[in-house]
XYZ file of C-alpha atoms in Angstrom:
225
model
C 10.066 14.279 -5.077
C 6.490 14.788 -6.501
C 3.685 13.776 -3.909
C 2.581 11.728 -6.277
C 4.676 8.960 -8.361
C 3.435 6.776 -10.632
C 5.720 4.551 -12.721
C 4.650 1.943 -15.388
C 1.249 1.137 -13.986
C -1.024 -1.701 -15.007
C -3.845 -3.098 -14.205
C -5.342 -5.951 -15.580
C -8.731 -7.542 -14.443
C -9.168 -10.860 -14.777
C -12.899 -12.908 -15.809
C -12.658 -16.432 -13.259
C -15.384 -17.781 -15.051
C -14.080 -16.988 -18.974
C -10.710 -16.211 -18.241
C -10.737 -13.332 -19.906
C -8.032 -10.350 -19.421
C -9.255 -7.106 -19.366
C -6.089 -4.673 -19.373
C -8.246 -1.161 -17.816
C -4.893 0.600 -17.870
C -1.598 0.202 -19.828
C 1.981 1.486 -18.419
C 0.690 5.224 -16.761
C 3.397 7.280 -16.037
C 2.595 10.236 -14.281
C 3.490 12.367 -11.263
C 1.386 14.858 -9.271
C 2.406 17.526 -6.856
C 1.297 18.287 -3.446
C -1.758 21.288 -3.392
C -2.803 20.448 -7.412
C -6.248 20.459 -8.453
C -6.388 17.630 -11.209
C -9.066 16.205 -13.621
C -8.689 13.241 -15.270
C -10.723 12.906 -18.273
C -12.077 10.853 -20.896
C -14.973 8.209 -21.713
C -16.426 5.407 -20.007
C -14.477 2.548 -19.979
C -11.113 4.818 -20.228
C -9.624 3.888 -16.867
C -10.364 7.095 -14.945
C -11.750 5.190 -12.169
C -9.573 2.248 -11.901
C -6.630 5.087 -11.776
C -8.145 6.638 -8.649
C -9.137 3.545 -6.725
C -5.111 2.803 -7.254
C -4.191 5.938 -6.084
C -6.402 5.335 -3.327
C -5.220 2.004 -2.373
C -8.656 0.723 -3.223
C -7.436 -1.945 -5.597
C -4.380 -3.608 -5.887
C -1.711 -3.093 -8.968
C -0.790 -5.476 -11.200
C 2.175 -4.344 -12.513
C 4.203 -0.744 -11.716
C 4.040 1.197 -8.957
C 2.715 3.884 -6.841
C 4.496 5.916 -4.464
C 2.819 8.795 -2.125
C 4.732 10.910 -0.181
C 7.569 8.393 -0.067
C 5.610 5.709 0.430
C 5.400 2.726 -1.708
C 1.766 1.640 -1.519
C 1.664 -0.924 -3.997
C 3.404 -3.272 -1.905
C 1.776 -2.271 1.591
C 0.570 -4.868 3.232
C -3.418 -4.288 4.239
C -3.173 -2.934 7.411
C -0.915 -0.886 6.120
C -3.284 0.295 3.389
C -6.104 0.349 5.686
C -4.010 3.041 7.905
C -3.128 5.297 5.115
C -6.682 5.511 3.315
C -7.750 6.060 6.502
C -4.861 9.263 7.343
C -4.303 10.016 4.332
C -7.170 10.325 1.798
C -10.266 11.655 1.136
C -12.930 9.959 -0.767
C -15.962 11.369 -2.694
C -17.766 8.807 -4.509
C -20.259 9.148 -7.858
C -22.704 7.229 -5.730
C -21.831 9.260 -2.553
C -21.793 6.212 -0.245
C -23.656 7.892 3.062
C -25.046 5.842 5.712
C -28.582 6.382 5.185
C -29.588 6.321 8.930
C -26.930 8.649 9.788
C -28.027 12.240 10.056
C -25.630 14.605 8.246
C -23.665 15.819 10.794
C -23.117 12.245 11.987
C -22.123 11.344 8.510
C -19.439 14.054 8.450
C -17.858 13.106 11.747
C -17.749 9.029 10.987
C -13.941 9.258 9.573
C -13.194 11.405 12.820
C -14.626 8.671 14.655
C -12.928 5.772 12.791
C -9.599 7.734 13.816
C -10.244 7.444 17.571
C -10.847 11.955 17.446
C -12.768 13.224 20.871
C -16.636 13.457 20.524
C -16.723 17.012 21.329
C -14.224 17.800 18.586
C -15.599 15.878 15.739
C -18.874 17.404 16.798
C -18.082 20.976 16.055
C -15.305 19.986 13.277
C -18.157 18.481 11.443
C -20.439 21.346 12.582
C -18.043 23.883 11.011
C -17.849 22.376 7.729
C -21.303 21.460 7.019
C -21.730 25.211 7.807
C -18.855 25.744 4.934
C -20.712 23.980 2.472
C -23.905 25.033 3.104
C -26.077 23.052 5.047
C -26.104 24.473 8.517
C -29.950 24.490 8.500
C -30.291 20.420 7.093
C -26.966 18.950 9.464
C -29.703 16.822 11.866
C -31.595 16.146 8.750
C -31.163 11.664 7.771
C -28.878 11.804 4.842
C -31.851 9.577 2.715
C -34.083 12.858 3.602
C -31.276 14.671 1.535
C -31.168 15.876 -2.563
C -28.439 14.389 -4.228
C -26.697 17.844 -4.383
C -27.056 18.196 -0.770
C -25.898 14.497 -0.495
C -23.088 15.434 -2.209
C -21.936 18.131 -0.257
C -21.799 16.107 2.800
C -19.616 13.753 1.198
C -17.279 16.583 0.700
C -17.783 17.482 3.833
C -16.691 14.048 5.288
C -14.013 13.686 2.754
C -12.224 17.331 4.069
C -12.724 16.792 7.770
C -9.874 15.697 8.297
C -7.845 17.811 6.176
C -6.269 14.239 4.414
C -3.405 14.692 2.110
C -5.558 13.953 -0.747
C -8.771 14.056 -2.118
C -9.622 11.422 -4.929
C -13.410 12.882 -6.075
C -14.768 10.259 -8.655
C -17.327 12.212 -11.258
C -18.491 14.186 -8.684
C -20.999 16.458 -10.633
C -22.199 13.263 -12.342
C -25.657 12.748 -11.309
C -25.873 16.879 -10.242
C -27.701 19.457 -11.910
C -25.206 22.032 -13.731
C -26.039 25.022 -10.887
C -25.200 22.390 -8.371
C -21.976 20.939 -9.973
C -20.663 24.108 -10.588
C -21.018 25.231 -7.175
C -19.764 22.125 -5.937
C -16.634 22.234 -7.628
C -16.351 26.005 -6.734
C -16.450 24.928 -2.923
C -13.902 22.313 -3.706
C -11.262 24.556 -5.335
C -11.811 26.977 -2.525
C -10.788 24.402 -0.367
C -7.526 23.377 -2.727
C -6.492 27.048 -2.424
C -7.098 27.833 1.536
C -6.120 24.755 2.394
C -3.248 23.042 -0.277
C -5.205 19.902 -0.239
C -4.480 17.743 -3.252
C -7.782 17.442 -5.300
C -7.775 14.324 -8.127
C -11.126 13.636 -9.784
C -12.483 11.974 -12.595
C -14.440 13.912 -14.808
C -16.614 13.957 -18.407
C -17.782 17.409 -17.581
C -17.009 20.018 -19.798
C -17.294 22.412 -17.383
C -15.034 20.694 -14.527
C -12.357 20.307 -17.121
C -12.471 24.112 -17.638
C -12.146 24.400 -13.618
C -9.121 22.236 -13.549
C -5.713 24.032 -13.085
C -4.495 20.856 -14.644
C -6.138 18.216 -17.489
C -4.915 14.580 -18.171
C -6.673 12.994 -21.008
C -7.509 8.633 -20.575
C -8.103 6.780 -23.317
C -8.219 2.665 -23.550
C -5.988 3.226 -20.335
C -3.360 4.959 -21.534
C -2.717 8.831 -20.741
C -2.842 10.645 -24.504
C -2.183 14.229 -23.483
């Protein structure tokens, strides 16, 4: 069984004030195997981030389903969910989402922390990595000291700390100057290929599409290639 099985998956968003329907993706079928490195692609308002916050058990399905290694999370209760985002994934968001009054390093450990991991081994987990990606000199620096680039890289570094199943990476070079981005998504399939961590992110870059081993095209929430 793919790592990854996605079957018939809607999601509709509804207006409480208008009533409105919004349907942000329309009956996906699609299945993704363990150690890929995946782009999903297309314009704004395609469904490219709605598909990984599913995948991510960020958001709830409306119609379909989602299983992950064997697990069905669309009908998970939230502790359940909680537990596997938690275990299991890896998050790198556009906006980054670091606590500003964190230092790096203490950034990079806080999912270590959440899972209950030994101070002394978080420290110098997180130590390593931030080395990895570059920023052994600026780890005690605040992260709100930080240029988005090397904001960015500590939210890989969080994401990969604890070597999660998957990582879901949501226009990751968006607000990144092309040296940076490319870099950045050099250090991530690096990581895909020592490690066989699953890499899924969403993606108008030209130049992460040409990085991806593997290219799924969105459009008005339906997958066209």
């Amino acid at each position: 069984m793919s790592l990854i099985q996605i079957t018939n998956l809607t999601k509709i968003y509804s207006d409480k004030n208008s009533g409105i329907q919004t349907k942000a993706l329309d009956s996906i079928n699609l299945a993704i195997e363990k150690g890929e490195f995946t782009a999903i692609a297309g314009p704004s308002g395609s469904g490219k981030t709605t598909l990984l916050n599913l995948i991510g058990a960020l958001d709830q399905v409306t119609k379909g389903q989602i299983i992950i290694e064997g697990h069905h999370i669309s009908s998970m209760d939230n502790q359940a969910l909680a537990e596997f985002r938690l275990k299991k994934v890896g998050f790198v968001f556009q906006a980054y989402n670091l606590i500003a009054t964190l230092t790096a390093l203490e950034n990079a450990e806080y999912v270590m922390l959440l899972q209950g991991i030994e101070k002394k081994q978080r420290r110098l987990t997180a130590e390593n990595i931030l080395k990895d990606v570059g920023l052994a000199e600026l780890m005690h620096k605040r992260s709100n000291q930080l240029s988005g680039g090397q904001q960015q890289r500590v939210a890989i570094a969080r994401a990969i700390a604890t070597e999660p199943l998957i990582i879901l990476a949501d226009e990751p070079t968006a607000n990144l100057d092309s040296d940076t981005g490319a870099n950045l998504i050099n250090l991530m399939q690096e990581l895909n290929e020592k490690k066989q961590i699953t890499f899924i992110f969403s993606t108008h870059d030209q130049m992460v599409m040409a990085k991806a081993k593997r290219l799924i095209h969105l459009k008005d929430g339906r997958i066209t290639i």
